[in-house]
Short mmCIF file of C-alpha atoms and ligand atoms in Angstrom, two decimals:
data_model
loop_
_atom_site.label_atom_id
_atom_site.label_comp_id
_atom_site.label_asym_id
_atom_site.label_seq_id
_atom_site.Cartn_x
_atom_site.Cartn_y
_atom_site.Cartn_z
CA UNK I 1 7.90 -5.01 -4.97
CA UNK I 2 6.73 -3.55 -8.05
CA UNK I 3 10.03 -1.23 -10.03
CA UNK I 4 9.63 -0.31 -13.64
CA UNK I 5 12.49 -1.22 -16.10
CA UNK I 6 14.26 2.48 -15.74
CA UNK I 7 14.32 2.02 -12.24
CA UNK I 8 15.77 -1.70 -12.22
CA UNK I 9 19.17 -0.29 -13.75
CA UNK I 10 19.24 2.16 -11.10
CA UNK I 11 18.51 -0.05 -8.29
CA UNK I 12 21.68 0.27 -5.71
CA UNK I 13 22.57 -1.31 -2.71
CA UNK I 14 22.88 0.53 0.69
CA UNK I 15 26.52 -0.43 2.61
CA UNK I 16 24.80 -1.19 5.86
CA UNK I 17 23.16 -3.60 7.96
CA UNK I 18 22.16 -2.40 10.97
CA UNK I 19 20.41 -4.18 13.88
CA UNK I 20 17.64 -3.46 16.40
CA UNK I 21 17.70 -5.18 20.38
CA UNK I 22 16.80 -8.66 19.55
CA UNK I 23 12.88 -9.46 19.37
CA UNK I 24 11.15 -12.66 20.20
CA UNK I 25 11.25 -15.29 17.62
CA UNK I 26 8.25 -17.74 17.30
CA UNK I 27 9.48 -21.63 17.56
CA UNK I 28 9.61 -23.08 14.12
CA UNK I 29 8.15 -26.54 15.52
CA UNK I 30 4.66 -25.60 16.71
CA UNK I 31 1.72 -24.56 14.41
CA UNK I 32 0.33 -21.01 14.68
CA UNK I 33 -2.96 -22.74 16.25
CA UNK I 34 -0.73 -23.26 19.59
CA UNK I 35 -0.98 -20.05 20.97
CA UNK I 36 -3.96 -17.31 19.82
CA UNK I 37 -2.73 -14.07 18.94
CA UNK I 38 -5.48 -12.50 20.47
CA UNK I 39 -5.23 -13.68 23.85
CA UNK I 40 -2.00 -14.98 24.04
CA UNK I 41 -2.74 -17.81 25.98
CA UNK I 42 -5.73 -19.96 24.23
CA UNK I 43 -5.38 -22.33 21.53
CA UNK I 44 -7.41 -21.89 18.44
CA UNK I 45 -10.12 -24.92 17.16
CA UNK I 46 -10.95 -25.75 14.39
CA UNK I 47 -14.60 -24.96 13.67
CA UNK I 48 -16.95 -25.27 11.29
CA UNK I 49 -19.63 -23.01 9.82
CA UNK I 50 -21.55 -23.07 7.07
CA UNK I 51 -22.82 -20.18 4.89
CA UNK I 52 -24.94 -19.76 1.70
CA UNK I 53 -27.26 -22.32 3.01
CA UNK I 54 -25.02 -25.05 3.73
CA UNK I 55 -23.48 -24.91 -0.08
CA UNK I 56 -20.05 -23.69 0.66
CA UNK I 57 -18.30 -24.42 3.85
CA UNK I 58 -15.81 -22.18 5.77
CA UNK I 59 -12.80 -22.91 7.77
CA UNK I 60 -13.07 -21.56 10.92
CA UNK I 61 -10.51 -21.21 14.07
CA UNK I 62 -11.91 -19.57 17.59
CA UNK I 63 -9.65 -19.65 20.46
CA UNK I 64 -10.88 -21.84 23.49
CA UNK I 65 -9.82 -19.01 25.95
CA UNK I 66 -11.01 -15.66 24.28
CA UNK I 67 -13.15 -16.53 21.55
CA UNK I 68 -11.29 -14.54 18.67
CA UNK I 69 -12.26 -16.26 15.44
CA UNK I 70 -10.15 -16.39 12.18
CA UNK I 71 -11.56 -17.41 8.92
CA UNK I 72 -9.29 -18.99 6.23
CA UNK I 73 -9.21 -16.71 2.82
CA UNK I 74 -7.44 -18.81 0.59
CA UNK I 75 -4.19 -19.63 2.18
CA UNK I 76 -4.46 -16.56 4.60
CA UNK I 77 -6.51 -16.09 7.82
CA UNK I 78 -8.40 -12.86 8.85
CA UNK I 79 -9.27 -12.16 12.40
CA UNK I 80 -13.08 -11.49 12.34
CA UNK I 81 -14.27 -11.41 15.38
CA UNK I 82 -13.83 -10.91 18.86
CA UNK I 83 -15.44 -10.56 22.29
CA UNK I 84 -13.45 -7.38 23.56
CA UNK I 85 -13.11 -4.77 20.88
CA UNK I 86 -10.63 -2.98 22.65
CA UNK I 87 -7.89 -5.67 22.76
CA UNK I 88 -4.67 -4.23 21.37
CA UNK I 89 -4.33 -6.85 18.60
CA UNK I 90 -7.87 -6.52 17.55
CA UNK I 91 -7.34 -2.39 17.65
CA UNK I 92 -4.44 -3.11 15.14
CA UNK I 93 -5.45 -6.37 12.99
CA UNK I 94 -9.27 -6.52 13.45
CA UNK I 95 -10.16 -7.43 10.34
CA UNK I 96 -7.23 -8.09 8.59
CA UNK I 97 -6.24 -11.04 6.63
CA UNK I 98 -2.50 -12.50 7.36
CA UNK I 99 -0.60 -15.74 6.97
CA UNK I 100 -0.20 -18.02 9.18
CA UNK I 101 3.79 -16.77 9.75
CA UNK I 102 2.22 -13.49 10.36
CA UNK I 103 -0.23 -14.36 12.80
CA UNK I 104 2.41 -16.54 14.66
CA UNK I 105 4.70 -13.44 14.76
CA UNK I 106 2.14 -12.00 16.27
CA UNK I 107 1.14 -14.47 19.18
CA UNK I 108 4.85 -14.03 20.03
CA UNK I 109 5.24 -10.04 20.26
CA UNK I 110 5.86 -9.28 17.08
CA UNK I 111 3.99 -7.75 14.17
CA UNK I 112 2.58 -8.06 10.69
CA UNK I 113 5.10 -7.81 7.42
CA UNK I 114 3.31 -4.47 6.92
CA UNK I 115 3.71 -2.78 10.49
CA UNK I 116 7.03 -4.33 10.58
CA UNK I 117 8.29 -2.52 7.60
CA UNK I 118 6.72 0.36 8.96
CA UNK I 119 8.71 0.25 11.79
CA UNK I 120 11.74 -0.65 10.19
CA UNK I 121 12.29 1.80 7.92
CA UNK I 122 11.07 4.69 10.51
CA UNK I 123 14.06 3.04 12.66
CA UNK I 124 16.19 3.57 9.85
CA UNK I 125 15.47 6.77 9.28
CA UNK I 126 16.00 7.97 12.73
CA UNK I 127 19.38 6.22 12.92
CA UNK I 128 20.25 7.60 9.22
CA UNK I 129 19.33 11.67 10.88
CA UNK I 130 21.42 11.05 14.07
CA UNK I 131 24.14 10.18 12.14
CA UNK I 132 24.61 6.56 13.33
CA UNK I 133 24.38 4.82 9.79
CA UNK I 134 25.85 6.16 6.99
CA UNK I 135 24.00 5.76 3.34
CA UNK I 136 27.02 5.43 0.50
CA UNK I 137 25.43 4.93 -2.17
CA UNK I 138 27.97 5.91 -5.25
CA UNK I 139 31.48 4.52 -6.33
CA UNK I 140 32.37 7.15 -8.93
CA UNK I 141 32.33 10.91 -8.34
CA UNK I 142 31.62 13.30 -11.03
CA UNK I 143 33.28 15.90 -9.37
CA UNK I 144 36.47 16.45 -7.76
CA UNK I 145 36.87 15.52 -3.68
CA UNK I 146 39.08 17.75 -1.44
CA UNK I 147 41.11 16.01 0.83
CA UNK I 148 38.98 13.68 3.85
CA UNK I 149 35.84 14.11 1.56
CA UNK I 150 34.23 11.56 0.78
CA UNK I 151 31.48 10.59 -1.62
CA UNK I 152 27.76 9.71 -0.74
CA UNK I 153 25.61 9.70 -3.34
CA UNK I 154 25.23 10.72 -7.10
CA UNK I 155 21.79 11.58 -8.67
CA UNK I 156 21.47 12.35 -12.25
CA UNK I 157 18.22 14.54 -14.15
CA UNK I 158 18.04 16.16 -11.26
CA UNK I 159 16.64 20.04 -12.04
CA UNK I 160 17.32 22.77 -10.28
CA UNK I 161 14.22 25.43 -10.13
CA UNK I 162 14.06 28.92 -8.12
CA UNK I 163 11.96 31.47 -7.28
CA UNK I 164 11.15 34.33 -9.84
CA UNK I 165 11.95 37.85 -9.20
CA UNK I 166 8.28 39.73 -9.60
CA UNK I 167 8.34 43.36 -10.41
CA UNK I 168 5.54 44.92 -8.49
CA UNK I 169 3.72 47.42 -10.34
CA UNK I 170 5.39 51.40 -9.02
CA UNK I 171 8.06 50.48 -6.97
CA UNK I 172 10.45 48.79 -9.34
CA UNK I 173 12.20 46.81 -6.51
CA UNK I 174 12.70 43.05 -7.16
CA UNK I 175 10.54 40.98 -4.60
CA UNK I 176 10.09 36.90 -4.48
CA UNK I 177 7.06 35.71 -4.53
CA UNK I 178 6.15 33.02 -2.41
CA UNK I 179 5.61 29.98 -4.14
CA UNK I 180 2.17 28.49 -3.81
CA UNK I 181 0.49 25.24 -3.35
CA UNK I 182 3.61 23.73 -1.47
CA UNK I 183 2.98 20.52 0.06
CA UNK I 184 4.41 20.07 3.39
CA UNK I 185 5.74 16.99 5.32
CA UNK I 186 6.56 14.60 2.44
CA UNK I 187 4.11 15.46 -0.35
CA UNK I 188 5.54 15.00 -3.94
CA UNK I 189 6.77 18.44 -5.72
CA UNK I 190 4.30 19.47 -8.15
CA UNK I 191 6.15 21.76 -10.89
CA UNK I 192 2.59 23.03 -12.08
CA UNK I 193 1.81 23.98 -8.80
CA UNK I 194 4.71 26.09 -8.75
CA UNK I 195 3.93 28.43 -11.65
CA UNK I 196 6.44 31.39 -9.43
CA UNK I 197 9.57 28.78 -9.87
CA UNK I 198 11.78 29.10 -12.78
CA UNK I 199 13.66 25.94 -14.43
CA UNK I 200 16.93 27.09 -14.13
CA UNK I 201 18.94 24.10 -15.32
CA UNK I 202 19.28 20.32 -15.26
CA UNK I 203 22.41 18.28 -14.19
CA UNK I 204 23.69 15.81 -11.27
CA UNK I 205 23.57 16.21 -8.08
CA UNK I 206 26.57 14.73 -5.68
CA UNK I 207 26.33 14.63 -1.49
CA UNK I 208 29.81 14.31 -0.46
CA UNK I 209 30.23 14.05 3.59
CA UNK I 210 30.89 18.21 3.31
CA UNK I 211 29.12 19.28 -0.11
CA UNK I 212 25.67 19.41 -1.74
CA UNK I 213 26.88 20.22 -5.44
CA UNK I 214 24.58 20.44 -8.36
CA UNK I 215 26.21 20.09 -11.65
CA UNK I 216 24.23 21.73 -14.78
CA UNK I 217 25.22 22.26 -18.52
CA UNK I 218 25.06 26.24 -17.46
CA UNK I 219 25.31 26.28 -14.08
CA UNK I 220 27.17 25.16 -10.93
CA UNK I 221 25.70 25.32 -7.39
CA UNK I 222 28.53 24.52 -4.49
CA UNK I 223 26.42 24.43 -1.00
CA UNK I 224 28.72 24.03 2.02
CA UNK I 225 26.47 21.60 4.25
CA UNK I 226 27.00 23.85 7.13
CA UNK I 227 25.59 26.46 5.32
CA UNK I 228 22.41 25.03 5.44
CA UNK I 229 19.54 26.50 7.28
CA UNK I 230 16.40 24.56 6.62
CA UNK I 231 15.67 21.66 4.34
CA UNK I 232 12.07 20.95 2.83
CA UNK I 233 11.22 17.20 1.65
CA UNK I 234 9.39 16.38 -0.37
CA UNK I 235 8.76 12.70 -2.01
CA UNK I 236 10.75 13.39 -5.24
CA UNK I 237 12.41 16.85 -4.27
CA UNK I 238 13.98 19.20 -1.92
CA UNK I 239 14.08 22.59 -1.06
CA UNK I 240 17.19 24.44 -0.02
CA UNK I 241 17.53 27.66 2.20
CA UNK I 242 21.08 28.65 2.76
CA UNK I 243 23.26 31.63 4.30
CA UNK I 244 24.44 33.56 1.48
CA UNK I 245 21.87 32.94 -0.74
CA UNK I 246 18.49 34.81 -0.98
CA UNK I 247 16.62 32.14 -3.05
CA UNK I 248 15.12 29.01 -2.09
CA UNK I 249 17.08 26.35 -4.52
CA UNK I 250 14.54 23.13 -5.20
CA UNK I 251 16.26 20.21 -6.59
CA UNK I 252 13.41 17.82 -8.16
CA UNK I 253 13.48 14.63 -9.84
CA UNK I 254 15.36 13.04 -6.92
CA UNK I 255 12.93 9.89 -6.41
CA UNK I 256 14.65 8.11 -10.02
CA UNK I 257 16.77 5.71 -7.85
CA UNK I 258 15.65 2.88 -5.61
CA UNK I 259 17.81 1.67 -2.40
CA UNK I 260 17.85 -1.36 -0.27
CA UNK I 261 17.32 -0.90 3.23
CA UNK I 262 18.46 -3.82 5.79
CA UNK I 263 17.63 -3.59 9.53
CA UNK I 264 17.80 -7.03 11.04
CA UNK I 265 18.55 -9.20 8.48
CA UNK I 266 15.08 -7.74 6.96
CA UNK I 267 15.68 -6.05 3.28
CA UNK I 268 13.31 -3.58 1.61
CA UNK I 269 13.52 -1.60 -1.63
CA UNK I 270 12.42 1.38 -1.65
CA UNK I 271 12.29 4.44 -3.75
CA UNK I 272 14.52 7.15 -3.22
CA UNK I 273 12.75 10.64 -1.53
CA UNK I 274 13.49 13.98 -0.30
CA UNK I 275 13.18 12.84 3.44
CA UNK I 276 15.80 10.10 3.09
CA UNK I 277 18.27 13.21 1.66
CA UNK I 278 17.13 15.33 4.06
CA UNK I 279 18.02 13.42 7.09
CA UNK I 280 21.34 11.79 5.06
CA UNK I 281 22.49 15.75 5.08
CA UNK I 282 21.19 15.99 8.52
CA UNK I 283 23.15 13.07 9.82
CA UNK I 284 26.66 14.05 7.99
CA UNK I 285 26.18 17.15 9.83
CA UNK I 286 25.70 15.32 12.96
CA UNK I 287 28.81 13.02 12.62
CA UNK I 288 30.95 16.77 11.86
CA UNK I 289 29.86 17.96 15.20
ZN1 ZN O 1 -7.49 -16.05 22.39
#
């Protein structure tokens, strides 16, 4: 996993493990070659074929049942061909190189490190929005916690930006303009797309399991999570719509930290986004109900 030095001080550990039903685990004992993970059934041979003319020689494994073939890629094996093109393993691997451990995953239901991470961390972010893990990722609280409130996480350089008031020409009313250029779904925040937002400030922003609090040098934003109306992720921000407030509140630079996700014993780092907040809000909210 590749982190840059500021991150590696800011790398924090998630107070959860959670697990998933049980999956099938290959036996340790046999080789990968046992069982095809094509078919399912066949065994793969060793074959040889040579290319450039005879000068360089390839090792080759095609399955005595469906006639998959793997070719070995320095201490990997890619799936190359097969005879049915719309077998489910060659719809997802076809043409992708794996290790053996991979491959024997595989042949015994399960799935490749990538598509397993995949599916791990979309697992944990369903069970972080319904409310069933909780993410505590902070010891010390910058500000001060009311009675059965309880910290979640801390973010520092976060900034908080909002939309301008534009004076249209004649009528002198204030009016927002919409901002453009937003991205949608999890897009990263682009400030210079946003030429309508205003920085307003820069401080820390806490989640307690009742507030969303941003903490500037000039300003202080208290947001009551059931106050919330809509939140919009994005990779390294959020935007906030609240009742009682008029203006959209983005809070960018939120992607500075890195977490460690567990589910089933597996462990990934990964960088801290604007979806991850959003459902973490979305789940305290949950467990209030
Ligand atoms: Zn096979």
């Amino acid at each position: 996993m590749i982190h840059n030095i500021m991150d590696e001080e800011n790398n924090l550990s998630t107070r959860n493990n959670i697990s998933k039903e049980e999956v099938n685990i290959p036996p340790h004992n046999v080789s990968w070659l046992d069982k095809c993970p094509v078919c399912k059934s066949g065994k793969l041979l060793s074959v040889t074929k040579k290319k450039f003319f005879g000068l360089a020689k390839t090792n080759c494994f095609e399955c005595n049942n469906c006639n998959a073939i793997f070719i070995q890629k320095d201490q990997r094996f890619q799936l190359t061909e097969v005879i049915d093109n719309s077998n489910p393993v060659w719809q997802l691997y076809g043409k992708q190189i794996l290790t053996e451990r991979e491959w024997k995953n595989i042949a015994y239901g399960g799935m490749s490190d990538a598509r397993q991470k995949e599916a791990d961390l979309e697992y944990w972010l369903t069970q972080l929005k319904e409310g069933k893990i909780q993410l505590q990722i902070a010891d010390d609280s910058p500000i001060i916690l009311k009675k059965g409130e309880e910290l979640q996480l801390v973010l520092p350089g976060i900034s908080l930006l909002e939309p301008r008031v534009v004076r249209m020409g004649g009528y002198g009313g204030p009016s927002i303009r919409v901002a453009k250029g937003i991205y949608f779904r999890v897009g990263g925040f682009r400030a210079e797309s946003h030429e309508e937002l205003k920085n307003i400030d820069q401080g820390t922003l806490t989640l307690t399991t009742k507030r969303l609090v941003f903490a500037g040098n000039k300003r202080t934003v208290n947001i009551d999570l059931r106050k919330i109306i809509s939140i919009q992720p994005y990779s390294d921000a959020i935007a906030i719509r609240r009742s009682g407030k008029q203006k959209t509140e983005y809070f960018t630079g939120i992607d500075k930290i890195r977490i460690s996700i567990t589910v089933d014993n597996r462990t990934y780092d990964v960088r801290f986004s604007g979806l991850i907040l959003k459902y973490q809000i979305e789940g305290l909210i949950k467990q209030r109900e």
